[in-house]
Amino acid sequence: MTHRILLIDDDLGVRNVVTRCLGPAGYEVDAPPVEAQEASAATEEAALSGDYDLILLDLKLPHMDSQKLAEDLGRGPRATPILVIAGFLPSYIQCRR
């Protein structure tokens, strides 16, 4: 059985690397572009469809509220696991040693 992953990230490089790494490992990775507002809406609809086994979600997206999407996904009839990824450290997260 192939596991389906939806990657929601606005960085083409990240989409390419994740797809190249996980595809050969047997995962089906959908990594649609989300830079345009129309593409973001379609991707959000796909995320809410329940058709995926895992969603990799960028924390900061240009036309999408990642936190709201994660909350909406958690309320669905089939809560899809979400792994939030980020290329930056928000100021509200403090590192501790």
PDB file of C-alpha atoms in Angstrom:
ATOM      1  CA  MET A   1       0.000   0.000   0.000  1.00  0.00           C
ATOM      2  CA  THR A   2       1.381   3.390  -1.005  1.00  0.00           C
ATOM      3  CA  HIS A   3       1.162   6.167   1.537  1.00  0.00           C
ATOM      4  CA  ARG A   4       0.141   9.560   0.195  1.00  0.00           C
ATOM      5  CA  ILE A   5       1.784  12.725   1.453  1.00  0.00           C
ATOM      6  CA  LEU A   6       0.702  16.266   0.694  1.00  0.00           C
ATOM      7  CA  LEU A   7       3.566  18.756   0.914  1.00  0.00           C
ATOM      8  CA  ILE A   8       2.420  22.362   1.315  1.00  0.00           C
ATOM      9  CA  ASP A   9       5.447  24.622   0.941  1.00  0.00           C
ATOM     10  CA  ASP A  10       6.081  27.751  -1.106  1.00  0.00           C
ATOM     11  CA  ASP A  11       9.778  26.959  -1.645  1.00  0.00           C
ATOM     12  CA  LEU A  12      10.362  25.068  -4.910  1.00  0.00           C
ATOM     13  CA  GLY A  13      13.688  23.747  -3.614  1.00  0.00           C
ATOM     14  CA  VAL A  14      12.038  22.197  -0.563  1.00  0.00           C
ATOM     15  CA  ARG A  15       9.315  20.649  -2.730  1.00  0.00           C
ATOM     16  CA  ASN A  16      11.922  19.149  -5.071  1.00  0.00           C
ATOM     17  CA  VAL A  17      14.138  17.731  -2.299  1.00  0.00           C
ATOM     18  CA  VAL A  18      11.270  16.194  -0.330  1.00  0.00           C
ATOM     19  CA  THR A  19       9.750  14.673  -3.470  1.00  0.00           C
ATOM     20  CA  ARG A  20      13.108  13.249  -4.597  1.00  0.00           C
ATOM     21  CA  CYS A  21      13.814  11.787  -1.156  1.00  0.00           C
ATOM     22  CA  LEU A  22      10.429  10.308  -0.306  1.00  0.00           C
ATOM     23  CA  GLY A  23       9.329   9.165  -3.780  1.00  0.00           C
ATOM     24  CA  PRO A  24      11.972   6.443  -4.151  1.00  0.00           C
ATOM     25  CA  ALA A  25      11.218   5.308  -0.588  1.00  0.00           C
ATOM     26  CA  GLY A  26       7.732   4.332  -1.749  1.00  0.00           C
ATOM     27  CA  TYR A  27       5.732   7.411  -0.790  1.00  0.00           C
ATOM     28  CA  GLU A  28       3.457   9.200  -3.229  1.00  0.00           C
ATOM     29  CA  VAL A  29       4.189  12.889  -2.708  1.00  0.00           C
ATOM     30  CA  ASP A  30       1.917  15.607  -4.055  1.00  0.00           C
ATOM     31  CA  ALA A  31       3.719  18.948  -3.917  1.00  0.00           C
ATOM     32  CA  PRO A  32       1.618  21.522  -5.744  1.00  0.00           C
ATOM     33  CA  PRO A  33       2.861  25.105  -6.084  1.00  0.00           C
ATOM     34  CA  VAL A  34       1.216  27.437  -3.576  1.00  0.00           C
ATOM     35  CA  GLU A  35       2.762  30.764  -4.560  1.00  0.00           C
ATOM     36  CA  ALA A  36      -0.399  32.044  -6.284  1.00  0.00           C
ATOM     37  CA  GLN A  37      -3.575  32.661  -4.293  1.00  0.00           C
ATOM     38  CA  GLU A  38      -5.639  30.393  -6.592  1.00  0.00           C
ATOM     39  CA  ALA A  39      -3.169  27.541  -6.124  1.00  0.00           C
ATOM     40  CA  SER A  40      -3.280  28.009  -2.358  1.00  0.00           C
ATOM     41  CA  ALA A  41      -7.068  27.668  -2.343  1.00  0.00           C
ATOM     42  CA  ALA A  42      -6.918  24.449  -4.376  1.00  0.00           C
ATOM     43  CA  THR A  43      -4.193  23.040  -2.124  1.00  0.00           C
ATOM     44  CA  GLU A  44      -6.184  23.872   0.999  1.00  0.00           C
ATOM     45  CA  GLU A  45      -9.169  22.036  -0.482  1.00  0.00           C
ATOM     46  CA  ALA A  46      -6.970  19.009  -1.223  1.00  0.00           C
ATOM     47  CA  ALA A  47      -5.645  19.047   2.341  1.00  0.00           C
ATOM     48  CA  LEU A  48      -9.160  19.032   3.759  1.00  0.00           C
ATOM     49  CA  SER A  49     -10.260  16.174   1.462  1.00  0.00           C
ATOM     50  CA  GLY A  50      -8.940  13.460   3.783  1.00  0.00           C
ATOM     51  CA  ASP A  51      -7.168  11.749   0.870  1.00  0.00           C
ATOM     52  CA  TYR A  52      -3.703  11.916   2.439  1.00  0.00           C
ATOM     53  CA  ASP A  53      -1.927   9.880   5.098  1.00  0.00           C
ATOM     54  CA  LEU A  54       0.329  12.773   6.126  1.00  0.00           C
ATOM     55  CA  ILE A  55       0.535  16.498   5.458  1.00  0.00           C
ATOM     56  CA  LEU A  56       3.863  18.325   5.579  1.00  0.00           C
ATOM     57  CA  LEU A  57       2.899  21.942   6.208  1.00  0.00           C
ATOM     58  CA  ASP A  58       5.162  24.973   5.972  1.00  0.00           C
ATOM     59  CA  LEU A  59       4.660  27.285   8.931  1.00  0.00           C
ATOM     60  CA  LYS A  60       4.795  30.471   6.859  1.00  0.00           C
ATOM     61  CA  LEU A  61       2.979  30.646   3.524  1.00  0.00           C
ATOM     62  CA  PRO A  62       2.220  33.689   1.351  1.00  0.00           C
ATOM     63  CA  HIS A  63      -1.528  33.170   0.739  1.00  0.00           C
ATOM     64  CA  MET A  64      -2.519  30.700   3.412  1.00  0.00           C
ATOM     65  CA  ASP A  65      -2.856  30.734   7.195  1.00  0.00           C
ATOM     66  CA  SER A  66      -0.946  27.584   8.157  1.00  0.00           C
ATOM     67  CA  GLN A  67      -2.089  27.621  11.763  1.00  0.00           C
ATOM     68  CA  LYS A  68      -5.771  27.904  10.798  1.00  0.00           C
ATOM     69  CA  LEU A  69      -5.377  25.143   8.207  1.00  0.00           C
ATOM     70  CA  ALA A  70      -3.774  22.869  10.811  1.00  0.00           C
ATOM     71  CA  GLU A  71      -6.641  23.578  13.218  1.00  0.00           C
ATOM     72  CA  ASP A  72      -9.232  22.896  10.490  1.00  0.00           C
ATOM     73  CA  LEU A  73      -7.519  19.622   9.591  1.00  0.00           C
ATOM     74  CA  GLY A  74      -7.641  18.537  13.230  1.00  0.00           C
ATOM     75  CA  ARG A  75     -11.420  19.048  13.308  1.00  0.00           C
ATOM     76  CA  GLY A  76     -12.175  16.930  10.253  1.00  0.00           C
ATOM     77  CA  PRO A  77     -13.902  13.543  10.367  1.00  0.00           C
ATOM     78  CA  ARG A  78     -10.581  11.859   9.609  1.00  0.00           C
ATOM     79  CA  ALA A  79      -7.842  13.859  11.298  1.00  0.00           C
ATOM     80  CA  THR A  80      -4.803  13.669   9.032  1.00  0.00           C
ATOM     81  CA  PRO A  81      -1.449  13.765  10.843  1.00  0.00           C
ATOM     82  CA  ILE A  82       0.414  17.008  10.222  1.00  0.00           C
ATOM     83  CA  LEU A  83       4.138  17.671  10.426  1.00  0.00           C
ATOM     84  CA  VAL A  84       4.838  21.394  10.506  1.00  0.00           C
ATOM     85  CA  ILE A  85       8.084  22.479   8.863  1.00  0.00           C
ATOM     86  CA  ALA A  86       9.776  25.871   8.882  1.00  0.00           C
ATOM     87  CA  GLY A  87      12.877  27.463   7.450  1.00  0.00           C
ATOM     88  CA  PHE A  88      12.993  30.122  10.156  1.00  0.00           C
ATOM     89  CA  LEU A  89      12.620  30.440  13.878  1.00  0.00           C
ATOM     90  CA  PRO A  90       9.661  32.641  14.847  1.00  0.00           C
ATOM     91  CA  SER A  91      10.352  35.220  17.531  1.00  0.00           C
ATOM     92  CA  TYR A  92       7.769  33.646  19.855  1.00  0.00           C
ATOM     93  CA  ILE A  93       9.778  30.412  20.042  1.00  0.00           C
ATOM     94  CA  GLN A  94      12.735  30.637  22.377  1.00  0.00           C
ATOM     95  CA  CYS A  95      15.611  28.198  22.297  1.00  0.00           C
ATOM     96  CA  ARG A  96      16.818  26.797  25.598  1.00  0.00           C
ATOM     97  CA  ARG A  97      20.151  25.148  26.297  1.00  0.00           C
TER      98      ARG A  97
END
